[in-house]
Tab-separated table of C-alpha atoms and ligand atoms in Angstrom:
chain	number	residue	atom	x	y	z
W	1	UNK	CA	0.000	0.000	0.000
W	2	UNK	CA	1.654	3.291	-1.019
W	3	UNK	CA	-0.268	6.133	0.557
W	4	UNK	CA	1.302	8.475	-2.420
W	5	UNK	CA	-0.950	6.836	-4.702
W	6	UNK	CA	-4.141	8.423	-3.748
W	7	UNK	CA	-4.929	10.910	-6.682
W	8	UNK	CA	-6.942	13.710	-4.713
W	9	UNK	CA	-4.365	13.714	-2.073
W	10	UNK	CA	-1.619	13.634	-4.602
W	11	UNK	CA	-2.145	15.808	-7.778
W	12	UNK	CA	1.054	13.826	-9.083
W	13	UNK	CA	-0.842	10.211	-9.024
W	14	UNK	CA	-4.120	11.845	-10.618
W	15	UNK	CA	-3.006	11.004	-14.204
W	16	UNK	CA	-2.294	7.300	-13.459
W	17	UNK	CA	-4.363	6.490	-10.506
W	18	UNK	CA	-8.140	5.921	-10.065
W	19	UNK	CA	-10.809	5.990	-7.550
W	20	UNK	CA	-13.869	4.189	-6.987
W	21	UNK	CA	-17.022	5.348	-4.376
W	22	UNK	CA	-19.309	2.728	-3.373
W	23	UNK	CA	-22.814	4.538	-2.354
W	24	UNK	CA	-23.492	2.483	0.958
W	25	UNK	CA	-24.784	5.190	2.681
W	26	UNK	CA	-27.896	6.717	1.741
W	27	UNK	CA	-29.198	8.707	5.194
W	28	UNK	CA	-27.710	11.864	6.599
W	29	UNK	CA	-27.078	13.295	10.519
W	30	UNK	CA	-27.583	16.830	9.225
W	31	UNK	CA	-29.304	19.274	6.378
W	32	UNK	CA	-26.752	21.554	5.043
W	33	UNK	CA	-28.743	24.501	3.265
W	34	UNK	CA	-26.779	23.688	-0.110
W	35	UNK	CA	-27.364	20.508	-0.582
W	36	UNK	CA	-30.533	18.570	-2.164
W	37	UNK	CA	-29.581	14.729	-2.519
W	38	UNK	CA	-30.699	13.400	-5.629
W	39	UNK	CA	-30.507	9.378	-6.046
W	40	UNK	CA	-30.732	9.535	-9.639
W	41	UNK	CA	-29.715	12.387	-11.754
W	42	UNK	CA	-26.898	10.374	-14.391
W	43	UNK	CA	-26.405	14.498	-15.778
W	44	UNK	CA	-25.095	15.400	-12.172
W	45	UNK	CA	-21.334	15.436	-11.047
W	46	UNK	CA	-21.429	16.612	-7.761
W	47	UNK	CA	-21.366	14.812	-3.884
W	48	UNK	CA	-24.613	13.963	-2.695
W	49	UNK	CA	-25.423	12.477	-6.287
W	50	UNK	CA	-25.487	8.525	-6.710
W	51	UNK	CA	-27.495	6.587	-9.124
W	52	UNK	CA	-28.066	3.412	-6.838
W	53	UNK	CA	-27.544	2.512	-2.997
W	54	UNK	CA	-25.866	-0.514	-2.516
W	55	UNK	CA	-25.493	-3.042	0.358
W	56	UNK	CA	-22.195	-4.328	1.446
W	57	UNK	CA	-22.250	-7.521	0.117
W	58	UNK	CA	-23.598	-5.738	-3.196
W	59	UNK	CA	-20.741	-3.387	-3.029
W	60	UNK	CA	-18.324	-5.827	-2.953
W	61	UNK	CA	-19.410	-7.466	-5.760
W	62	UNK	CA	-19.449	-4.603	-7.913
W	63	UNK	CA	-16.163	-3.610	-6.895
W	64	UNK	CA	-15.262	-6.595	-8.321
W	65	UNK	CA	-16.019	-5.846	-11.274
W	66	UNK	CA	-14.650	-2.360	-11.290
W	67	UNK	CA	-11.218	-4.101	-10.027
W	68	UNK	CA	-11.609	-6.312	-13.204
W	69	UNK	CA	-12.714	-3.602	-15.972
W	70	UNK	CA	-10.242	-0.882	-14.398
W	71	UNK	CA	-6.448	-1.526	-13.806
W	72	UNK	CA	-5.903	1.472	-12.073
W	73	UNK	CA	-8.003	1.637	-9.078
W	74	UNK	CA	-5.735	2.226	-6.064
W	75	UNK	CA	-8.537	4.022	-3.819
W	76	UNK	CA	-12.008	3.034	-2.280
W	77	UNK	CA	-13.342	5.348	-0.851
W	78	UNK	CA	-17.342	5.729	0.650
W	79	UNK	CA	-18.714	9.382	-0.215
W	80	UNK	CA	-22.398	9.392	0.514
W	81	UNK	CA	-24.762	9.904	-1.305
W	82	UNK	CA	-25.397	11.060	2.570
W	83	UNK	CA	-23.109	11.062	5.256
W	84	UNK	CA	-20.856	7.005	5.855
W	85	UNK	CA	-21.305	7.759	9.425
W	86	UNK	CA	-24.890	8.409	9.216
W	87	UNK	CA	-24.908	5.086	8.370
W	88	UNK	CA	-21.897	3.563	10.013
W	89	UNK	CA	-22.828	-0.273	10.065
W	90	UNK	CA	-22.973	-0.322	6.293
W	91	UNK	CA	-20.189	1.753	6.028
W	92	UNK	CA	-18.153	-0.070	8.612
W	93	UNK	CA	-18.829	-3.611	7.040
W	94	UNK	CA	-17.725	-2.239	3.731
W	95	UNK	CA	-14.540	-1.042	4.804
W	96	UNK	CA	-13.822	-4.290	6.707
W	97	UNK	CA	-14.729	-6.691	4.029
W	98	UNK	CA	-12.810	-4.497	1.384
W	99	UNK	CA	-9.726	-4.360	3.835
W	100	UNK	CA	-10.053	-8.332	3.976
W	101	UNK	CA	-9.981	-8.570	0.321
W	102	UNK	CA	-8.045	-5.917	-1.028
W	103	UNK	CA	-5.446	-5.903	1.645
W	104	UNK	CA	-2.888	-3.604	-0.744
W	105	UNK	CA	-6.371	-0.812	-1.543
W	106	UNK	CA	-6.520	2.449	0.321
W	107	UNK	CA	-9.393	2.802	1.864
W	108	UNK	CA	-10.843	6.594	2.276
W	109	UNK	CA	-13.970	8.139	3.757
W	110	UNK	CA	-15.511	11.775	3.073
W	111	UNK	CA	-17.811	12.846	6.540
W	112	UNK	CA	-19.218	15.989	7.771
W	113	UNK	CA	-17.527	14.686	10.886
W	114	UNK	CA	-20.744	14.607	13.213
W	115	UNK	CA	-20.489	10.780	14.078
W	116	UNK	CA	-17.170	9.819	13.078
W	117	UNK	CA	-15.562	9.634	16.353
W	118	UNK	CA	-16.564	6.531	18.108
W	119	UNK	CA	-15.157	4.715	14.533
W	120	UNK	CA	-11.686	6.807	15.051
W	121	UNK	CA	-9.870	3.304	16.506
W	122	UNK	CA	-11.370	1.349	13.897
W	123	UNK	CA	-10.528	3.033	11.413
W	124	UNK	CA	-7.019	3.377	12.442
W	125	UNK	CA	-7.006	-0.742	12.949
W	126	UNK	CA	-8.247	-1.518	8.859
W	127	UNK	CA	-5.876	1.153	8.131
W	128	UNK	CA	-8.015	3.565	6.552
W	129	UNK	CA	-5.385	5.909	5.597
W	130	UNK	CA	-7.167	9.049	4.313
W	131	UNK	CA	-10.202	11.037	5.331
W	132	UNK	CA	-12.001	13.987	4.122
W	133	UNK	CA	-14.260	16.558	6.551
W	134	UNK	CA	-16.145	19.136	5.192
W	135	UNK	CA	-16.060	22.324	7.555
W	136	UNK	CA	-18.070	25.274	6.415
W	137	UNK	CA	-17.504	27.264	9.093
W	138	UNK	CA	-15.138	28.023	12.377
W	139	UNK	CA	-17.835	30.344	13.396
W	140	UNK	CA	-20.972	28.881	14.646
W	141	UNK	CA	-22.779	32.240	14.073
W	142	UNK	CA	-22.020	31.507	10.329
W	143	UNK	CA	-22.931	27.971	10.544
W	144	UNK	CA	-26.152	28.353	11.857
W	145	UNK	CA	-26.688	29.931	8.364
W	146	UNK	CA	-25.300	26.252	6.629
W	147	UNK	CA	-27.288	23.974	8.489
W	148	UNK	CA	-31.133	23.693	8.841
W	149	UNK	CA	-30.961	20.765	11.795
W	150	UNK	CA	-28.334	18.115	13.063
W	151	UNK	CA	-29.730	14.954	14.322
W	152	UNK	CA	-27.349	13.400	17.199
W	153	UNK	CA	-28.226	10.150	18.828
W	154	UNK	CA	-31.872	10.370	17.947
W	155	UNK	CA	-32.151	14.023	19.144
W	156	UNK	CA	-32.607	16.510	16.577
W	157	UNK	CA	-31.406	20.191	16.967
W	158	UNK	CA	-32.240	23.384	15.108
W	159	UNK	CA	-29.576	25.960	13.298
W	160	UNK	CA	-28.309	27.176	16.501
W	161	UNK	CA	-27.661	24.363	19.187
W	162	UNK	CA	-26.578	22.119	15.923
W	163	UNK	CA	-23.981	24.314	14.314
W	164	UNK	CA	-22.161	24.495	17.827
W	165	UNK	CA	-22.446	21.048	18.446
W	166	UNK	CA	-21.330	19.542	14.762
W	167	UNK	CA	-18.310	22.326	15.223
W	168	UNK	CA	-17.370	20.813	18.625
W	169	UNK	CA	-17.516	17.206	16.871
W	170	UNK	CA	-15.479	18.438	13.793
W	171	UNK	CA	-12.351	19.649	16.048
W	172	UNK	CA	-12.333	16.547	18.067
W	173	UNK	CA	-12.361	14.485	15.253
W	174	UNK	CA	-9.926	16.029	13.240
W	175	UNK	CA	-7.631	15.942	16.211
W	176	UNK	CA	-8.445	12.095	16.832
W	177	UNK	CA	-7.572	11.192	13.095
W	178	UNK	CA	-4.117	13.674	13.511
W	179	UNK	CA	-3.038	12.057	16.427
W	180	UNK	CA	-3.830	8.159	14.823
W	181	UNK	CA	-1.590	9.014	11.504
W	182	UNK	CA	-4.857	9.421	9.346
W	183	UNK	CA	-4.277	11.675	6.548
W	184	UNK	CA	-6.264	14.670	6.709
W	185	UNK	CA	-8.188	16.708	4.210
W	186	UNK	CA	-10.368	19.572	5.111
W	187	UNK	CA	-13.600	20.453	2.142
W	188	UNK	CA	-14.508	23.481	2.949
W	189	UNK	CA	-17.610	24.657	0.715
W	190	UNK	CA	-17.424	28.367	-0.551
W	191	UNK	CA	-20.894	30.037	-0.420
W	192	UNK	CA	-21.132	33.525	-1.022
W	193	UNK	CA	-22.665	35.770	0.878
W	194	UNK	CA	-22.460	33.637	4.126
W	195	UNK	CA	-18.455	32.348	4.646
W	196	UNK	CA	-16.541	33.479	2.088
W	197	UNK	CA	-14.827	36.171	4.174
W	198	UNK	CA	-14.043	33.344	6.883
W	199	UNK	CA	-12.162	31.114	4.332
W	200	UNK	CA	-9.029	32.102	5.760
W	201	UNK	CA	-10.780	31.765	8.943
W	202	UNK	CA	-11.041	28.116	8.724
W	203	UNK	CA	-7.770	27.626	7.043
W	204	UNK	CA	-6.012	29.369	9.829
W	205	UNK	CA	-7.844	26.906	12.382
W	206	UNK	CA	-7.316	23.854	10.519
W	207	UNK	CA	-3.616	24.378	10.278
W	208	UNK	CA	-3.485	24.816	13.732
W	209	UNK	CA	-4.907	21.178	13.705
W	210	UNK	CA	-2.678	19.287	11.905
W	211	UNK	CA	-4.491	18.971	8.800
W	212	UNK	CA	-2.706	18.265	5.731
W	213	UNK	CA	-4.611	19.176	2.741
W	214	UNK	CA	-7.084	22.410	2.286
W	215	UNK	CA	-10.103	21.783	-0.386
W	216	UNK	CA	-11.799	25.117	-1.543
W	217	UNK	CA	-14.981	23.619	-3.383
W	218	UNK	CA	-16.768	26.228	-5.146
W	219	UNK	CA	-20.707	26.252	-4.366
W	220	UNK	CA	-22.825	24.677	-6.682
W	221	UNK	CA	-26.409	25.379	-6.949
W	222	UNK	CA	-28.780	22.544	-6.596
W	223	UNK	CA	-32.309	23.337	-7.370
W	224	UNK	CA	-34.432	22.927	-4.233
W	225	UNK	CA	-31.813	23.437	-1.743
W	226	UNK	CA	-32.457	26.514	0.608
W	227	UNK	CA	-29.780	28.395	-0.449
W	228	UNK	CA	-30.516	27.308	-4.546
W	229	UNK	CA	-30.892	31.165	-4.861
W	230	UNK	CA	-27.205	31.186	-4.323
W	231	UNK	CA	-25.020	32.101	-7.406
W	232	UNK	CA	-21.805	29.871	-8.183
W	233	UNK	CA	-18.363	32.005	-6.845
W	234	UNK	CA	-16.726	33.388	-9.780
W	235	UNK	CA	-13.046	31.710	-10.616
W	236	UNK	CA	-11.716	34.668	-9.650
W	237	UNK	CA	-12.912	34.499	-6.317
W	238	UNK	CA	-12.213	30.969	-6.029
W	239	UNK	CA	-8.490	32.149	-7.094
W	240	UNK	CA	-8.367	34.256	-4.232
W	241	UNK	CA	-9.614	32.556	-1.774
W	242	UNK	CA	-7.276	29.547	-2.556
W	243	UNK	CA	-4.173	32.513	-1.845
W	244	UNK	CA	-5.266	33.307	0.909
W	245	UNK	CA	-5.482	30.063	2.197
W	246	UNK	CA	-2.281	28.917	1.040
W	247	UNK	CA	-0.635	31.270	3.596
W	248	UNK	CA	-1.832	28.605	6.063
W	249	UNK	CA	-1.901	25.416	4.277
W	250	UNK	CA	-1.792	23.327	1.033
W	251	UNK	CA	-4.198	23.865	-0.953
W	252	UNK	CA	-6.142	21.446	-3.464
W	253	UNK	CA	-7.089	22.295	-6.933
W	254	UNK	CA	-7.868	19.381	-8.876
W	255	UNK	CA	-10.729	18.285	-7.237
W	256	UNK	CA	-13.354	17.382	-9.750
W	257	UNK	CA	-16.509	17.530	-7.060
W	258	UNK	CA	-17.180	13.674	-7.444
W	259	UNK	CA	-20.566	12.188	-7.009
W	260	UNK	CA	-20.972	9.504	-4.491
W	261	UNK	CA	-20.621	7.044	-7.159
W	262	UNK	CA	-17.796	7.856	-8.728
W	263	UNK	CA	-15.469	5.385	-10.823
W	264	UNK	CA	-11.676	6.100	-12.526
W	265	UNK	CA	-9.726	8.565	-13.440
W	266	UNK	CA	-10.535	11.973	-11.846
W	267	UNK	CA	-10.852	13.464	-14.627
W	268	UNK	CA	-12.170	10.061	-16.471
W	269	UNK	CA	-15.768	11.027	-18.095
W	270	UNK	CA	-19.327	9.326	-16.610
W	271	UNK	CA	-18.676	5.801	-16.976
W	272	UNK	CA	-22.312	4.559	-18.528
W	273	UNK	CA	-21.751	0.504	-18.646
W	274	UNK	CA	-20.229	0.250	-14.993
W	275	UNK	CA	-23.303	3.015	-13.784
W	276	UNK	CA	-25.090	0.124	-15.408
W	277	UNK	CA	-23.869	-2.631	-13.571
W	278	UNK	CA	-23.701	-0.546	-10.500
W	279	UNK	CA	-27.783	-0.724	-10.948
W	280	UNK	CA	-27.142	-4.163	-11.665
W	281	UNK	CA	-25.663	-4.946	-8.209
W	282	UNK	CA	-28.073	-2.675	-6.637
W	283	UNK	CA	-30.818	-5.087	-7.469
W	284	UNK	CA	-29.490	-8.048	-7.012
W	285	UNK	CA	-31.007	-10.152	-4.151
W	286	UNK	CA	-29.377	-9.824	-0.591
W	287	UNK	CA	-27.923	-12.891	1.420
W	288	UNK	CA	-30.755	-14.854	3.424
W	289	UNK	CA	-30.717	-13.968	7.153
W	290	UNK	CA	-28.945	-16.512	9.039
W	291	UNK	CA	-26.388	-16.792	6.624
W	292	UNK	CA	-23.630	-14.083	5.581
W	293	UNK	CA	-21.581	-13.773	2.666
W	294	UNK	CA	-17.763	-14.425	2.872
W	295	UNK	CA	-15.225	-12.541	0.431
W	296	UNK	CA	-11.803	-13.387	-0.343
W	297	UNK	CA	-9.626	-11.492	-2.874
W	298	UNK	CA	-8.816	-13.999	-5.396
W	299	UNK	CA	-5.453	-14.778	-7.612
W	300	UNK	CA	-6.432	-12.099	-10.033
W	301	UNK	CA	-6.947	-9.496	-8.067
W	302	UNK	CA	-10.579	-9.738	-8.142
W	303	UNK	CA	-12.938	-11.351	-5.533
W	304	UNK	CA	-14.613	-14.729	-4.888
W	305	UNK	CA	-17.823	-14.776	-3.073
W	306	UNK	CA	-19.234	-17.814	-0.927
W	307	UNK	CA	-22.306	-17.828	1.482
W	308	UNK	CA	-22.067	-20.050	4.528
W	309	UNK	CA	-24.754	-20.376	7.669
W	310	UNK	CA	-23.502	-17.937	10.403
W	311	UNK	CA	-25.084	-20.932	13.075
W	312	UNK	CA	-26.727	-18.600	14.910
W	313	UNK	CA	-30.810	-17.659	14.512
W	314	UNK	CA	-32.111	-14.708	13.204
W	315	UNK	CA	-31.930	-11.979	16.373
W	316	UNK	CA	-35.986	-11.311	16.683
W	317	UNK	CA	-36.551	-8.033	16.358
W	318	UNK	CA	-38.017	-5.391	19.461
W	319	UNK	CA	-40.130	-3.793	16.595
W	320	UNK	CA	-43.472	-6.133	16.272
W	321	UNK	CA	-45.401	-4.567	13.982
W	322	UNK	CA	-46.801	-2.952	10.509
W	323	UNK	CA	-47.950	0.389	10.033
W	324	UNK	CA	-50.499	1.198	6.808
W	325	UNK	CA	-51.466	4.575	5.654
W	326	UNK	CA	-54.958	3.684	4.782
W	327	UNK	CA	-58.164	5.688	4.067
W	328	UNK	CA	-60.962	3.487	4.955
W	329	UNK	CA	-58.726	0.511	6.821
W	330	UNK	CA	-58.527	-1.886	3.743
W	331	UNK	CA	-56.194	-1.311	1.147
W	332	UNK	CA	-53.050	0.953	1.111
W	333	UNK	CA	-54.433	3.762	-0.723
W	334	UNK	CA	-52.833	7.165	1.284
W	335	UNK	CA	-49.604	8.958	0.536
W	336	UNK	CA	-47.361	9.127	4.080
W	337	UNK	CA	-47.774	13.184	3.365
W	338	UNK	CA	-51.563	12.715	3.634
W	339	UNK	CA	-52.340	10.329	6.645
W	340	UNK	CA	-53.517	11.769	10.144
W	341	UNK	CA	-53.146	8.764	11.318
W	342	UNK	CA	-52.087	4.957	10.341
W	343	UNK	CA	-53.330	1.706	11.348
W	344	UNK	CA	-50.883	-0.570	13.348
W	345	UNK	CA	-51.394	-4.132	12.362
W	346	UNK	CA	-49.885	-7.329	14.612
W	347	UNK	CA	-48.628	-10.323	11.993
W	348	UNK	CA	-47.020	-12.365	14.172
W	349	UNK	CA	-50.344	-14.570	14.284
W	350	UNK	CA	-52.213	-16.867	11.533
W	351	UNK	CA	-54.557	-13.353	11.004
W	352	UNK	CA	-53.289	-10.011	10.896
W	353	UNK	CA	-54.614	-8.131	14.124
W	354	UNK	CA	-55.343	-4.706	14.289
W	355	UNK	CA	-53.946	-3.326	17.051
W	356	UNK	CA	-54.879	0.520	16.791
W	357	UNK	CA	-55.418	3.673	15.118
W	358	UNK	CA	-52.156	5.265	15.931
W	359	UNK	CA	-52.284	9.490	15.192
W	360	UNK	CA	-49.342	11.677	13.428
W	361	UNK	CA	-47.163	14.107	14.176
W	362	UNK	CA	-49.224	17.009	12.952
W	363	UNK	CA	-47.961	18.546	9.118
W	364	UNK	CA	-46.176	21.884	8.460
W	365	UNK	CA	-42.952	21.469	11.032
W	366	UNK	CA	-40.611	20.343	8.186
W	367	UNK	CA	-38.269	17.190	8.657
W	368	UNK	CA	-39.382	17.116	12.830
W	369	UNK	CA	-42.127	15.782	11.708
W	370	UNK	CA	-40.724	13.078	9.677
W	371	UNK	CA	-38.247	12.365	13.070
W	372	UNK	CA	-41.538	12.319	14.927
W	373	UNK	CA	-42.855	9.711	13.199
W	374	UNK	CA	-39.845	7.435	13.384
W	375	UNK	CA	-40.713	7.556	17.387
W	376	UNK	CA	-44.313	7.121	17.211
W	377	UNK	CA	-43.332	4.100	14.892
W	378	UNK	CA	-40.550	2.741	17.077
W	379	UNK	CA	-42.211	-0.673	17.780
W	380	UNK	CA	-43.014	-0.883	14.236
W	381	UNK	CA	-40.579	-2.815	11.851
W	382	UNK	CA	-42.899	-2.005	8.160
W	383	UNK	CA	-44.466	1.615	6.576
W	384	UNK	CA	-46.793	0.025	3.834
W	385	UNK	CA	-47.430	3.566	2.490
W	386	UNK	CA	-48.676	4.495	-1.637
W	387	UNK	CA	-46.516	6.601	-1.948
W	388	UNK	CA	-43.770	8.612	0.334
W	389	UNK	CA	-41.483	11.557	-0.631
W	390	UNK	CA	-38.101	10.680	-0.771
W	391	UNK	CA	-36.895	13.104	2.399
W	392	UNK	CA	-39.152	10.931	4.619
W	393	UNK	CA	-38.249	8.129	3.036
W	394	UNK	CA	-34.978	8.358	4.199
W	395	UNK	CA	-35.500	9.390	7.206
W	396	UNK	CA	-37.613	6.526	8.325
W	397	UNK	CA	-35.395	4.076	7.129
W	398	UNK	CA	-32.054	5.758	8.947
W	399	UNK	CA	-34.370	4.834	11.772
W	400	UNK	CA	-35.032	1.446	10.906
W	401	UNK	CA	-38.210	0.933	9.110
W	402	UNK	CA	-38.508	-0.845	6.172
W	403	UNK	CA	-40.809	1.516	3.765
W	404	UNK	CA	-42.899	-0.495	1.153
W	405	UNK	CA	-44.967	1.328	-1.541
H	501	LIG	S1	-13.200	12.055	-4.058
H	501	LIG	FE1	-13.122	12.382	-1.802
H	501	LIG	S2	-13.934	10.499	-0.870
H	501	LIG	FE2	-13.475	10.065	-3.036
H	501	LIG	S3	-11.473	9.190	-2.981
H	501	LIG	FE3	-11.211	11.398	-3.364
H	501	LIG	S4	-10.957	12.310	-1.292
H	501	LIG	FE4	-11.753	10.226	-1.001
H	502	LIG	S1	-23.444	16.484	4.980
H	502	LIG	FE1	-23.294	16.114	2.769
H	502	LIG	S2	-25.057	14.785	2.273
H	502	LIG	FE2	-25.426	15.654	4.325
H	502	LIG	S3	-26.688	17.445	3.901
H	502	LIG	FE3	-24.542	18.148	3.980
H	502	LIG	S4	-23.790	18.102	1.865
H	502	LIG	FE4	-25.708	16.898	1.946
């Protein structure tokens, strides 16, 4: 493994050395004002953007492939679409099962930083050798501007108790990957209007931190974002911006603002067949429960698969029951956005049993009352829903519902 080889920490290795991100993790901890995640926009080159979520066993087979089809890959790196430690079981598997079969890959995460630190050791232990935070702000004045709500340990905070809080987490985690030898690269995105004087700001601060590598990323304006009436920084600005920083630390310019499924060269063009079989792997069937998949790199680089019965049971689940979003109690016929209320069903017997009519968090109060739901649902392990928009969506199933349509 030759840390050099990473080609957005080393401009030199860009020309000859690729990347690929697998999209594991689909929910985020927080709402920056910029961003509006998209699933499934192939025009889109930006973070946030993936075509497909896979599993872990799913990644692992397409990186297979991608191994196979791409001699160059010397990075894997997990990028989103939301945040990996939104997510961190998927994203932890991945990393392990990619360190066990790729022992010679680097292995790279990008994070807003929020939930990385109980992972710090971890990641130190597979040798995860480079990791990106994004820091908007040094200031939580200004960051109550970035961020609409963090959500920490099921507790969701508004602009101004969040920006202080996700700051607090960013230092200490920055520190924790400094002191375990973890390469360090700060993204700081440049929005104007709001923290564009405070570049240098941030720069200043994360120099004093140890970090190696400083990542001006212009804004980019995503239509339904808060801020979408934001316009792009000139390059000029951009130029500026990056001198200033400089006086306090390197400074990266080749960044090519990757979506979160991002494959080759940095500078390589969409690749349309391996998005393809990306989607491919995405729907392929998951392992049976009870039994989990094994992965060893084989001869050729690439990766043999082989399921074998873990021995123990399926863990039962604390969460007993189905919820329906139902106007007259018989068929699934309401949109999630609609429904007052939703019918909680018992299956565990021959019959389904209704159990009762179970009333919302009221409408209007934004994503708290998608997190509201979650907790009214928390015994429930199944939304059956007609249709569900794709904010609450996520949500629910960061907190562990499965959401059927
Ligand atoms: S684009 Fe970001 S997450 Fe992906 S490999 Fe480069 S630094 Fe890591
Ligand atoms: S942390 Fe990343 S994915 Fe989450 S809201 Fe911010 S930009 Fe979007």
């Amino acid at each position: 493994m030759n840390i050099n080889n990473h080609p957005c920490f080393n401009p030199k290795a860009c020309k000859d050395f690729g990347r690929v991100h697998l999209p594991v993790a689909p929910a985020c901890n927080i709402q920056c004002n910029f961003c509006n995640r998209k699933f499934d926009c192939v025009n889109e080159s930006r973070p946030g953007v993936s075509s497909s979520i896979l599993s872990p066993d799913q990644a692992m087979a397409y990186l297979a492939e991608v191994v196979a089809a791409k001699g160059n890959i010397s990075v894997v790196g997990i990028a989103g679409p939301g945040d990996p430690f939104a997510n961190p079981v998927q994203t932890m598997e991945t990393l392990r099962k990619v360190r066990q079969a790729y022992p010679d890959m680097l292995l790279c995460v990008a994070s807003n930083g929020l939930n990385i630190g109980p992972y710090l050791d971890e990641l130190a232990e597979i040798c995860v050798s480079h990791v990106s935070i994004t820091v908007n702000a040094v200031d939580p004045v200004i960051g109550e501007k970035i961020y609409s709500w963090v959500r920490d340990n099921k507790k969701t905070m508004g602009p101004e108790l969040g920006a202080r809080l996700l700051l607090r987490r960013q230092m200490s985690a920055i520190r924790g990957l400094v002191e375990r030898g973890i390469m360090v690269k700060v993204n700081t995105i440049v929005l104007p209007g709001i923290n564009e004087t405070h570049v240098a700001d941030i720069a200043r601060e994360m120099s004093l931190l140890g970090v190696d590598l400083f990542n001006c990323m212009p804004y980019f304006p995503n239509e339904g974002a808060n801020l979408s009436h934001l316009s792009e920084p000139s390059a000029k600005l951009m130029k500026k911006l990056r001198k200033a920083a400089r006086e306090f630390i390197p400074q990266m310019t080749h960044c090519k603002r990757c979506r979160a499924d991002a494959v080759g060269l940095l500078d390589d063009p969409l690749n349309t067949h391996l998005m393809d079989r990306l989607k491919h792997h995405a729907n392929a069937p998951l392992p049976f429960p009870g039994k989990e998949k094994t992965f060893s790199a084989s001869p050729g680089g690439g990766m043999a698969a082989s399921s074998k019965p873990t021995g123990d049971p399926p863990k039962k689940s604390p969460r007993t029951y189905v919820a329906v979003a139902t106007r007259e109690g018989v068929l699934v016929n309401q949109h999630l956005g609609e429904a007052r209320t939703l019918n909680i069903y018992d299956i565990s017997h021959d019959a389904p049993m209704m159990v009762e009519k179970r009333r919302m968090p009221k409408p209007g109060t934004r994503d708290f009352r998608w997190f509201g739901t979650a907790e009214v649902l928390k015994d429930c392990h199944t939304l059956l829903v007609s249709g569900i928009g794709q904010n609450p969506k996520e949500i629910l199933t960061q907190e562990g519902l499965t959401v059927l349509e």
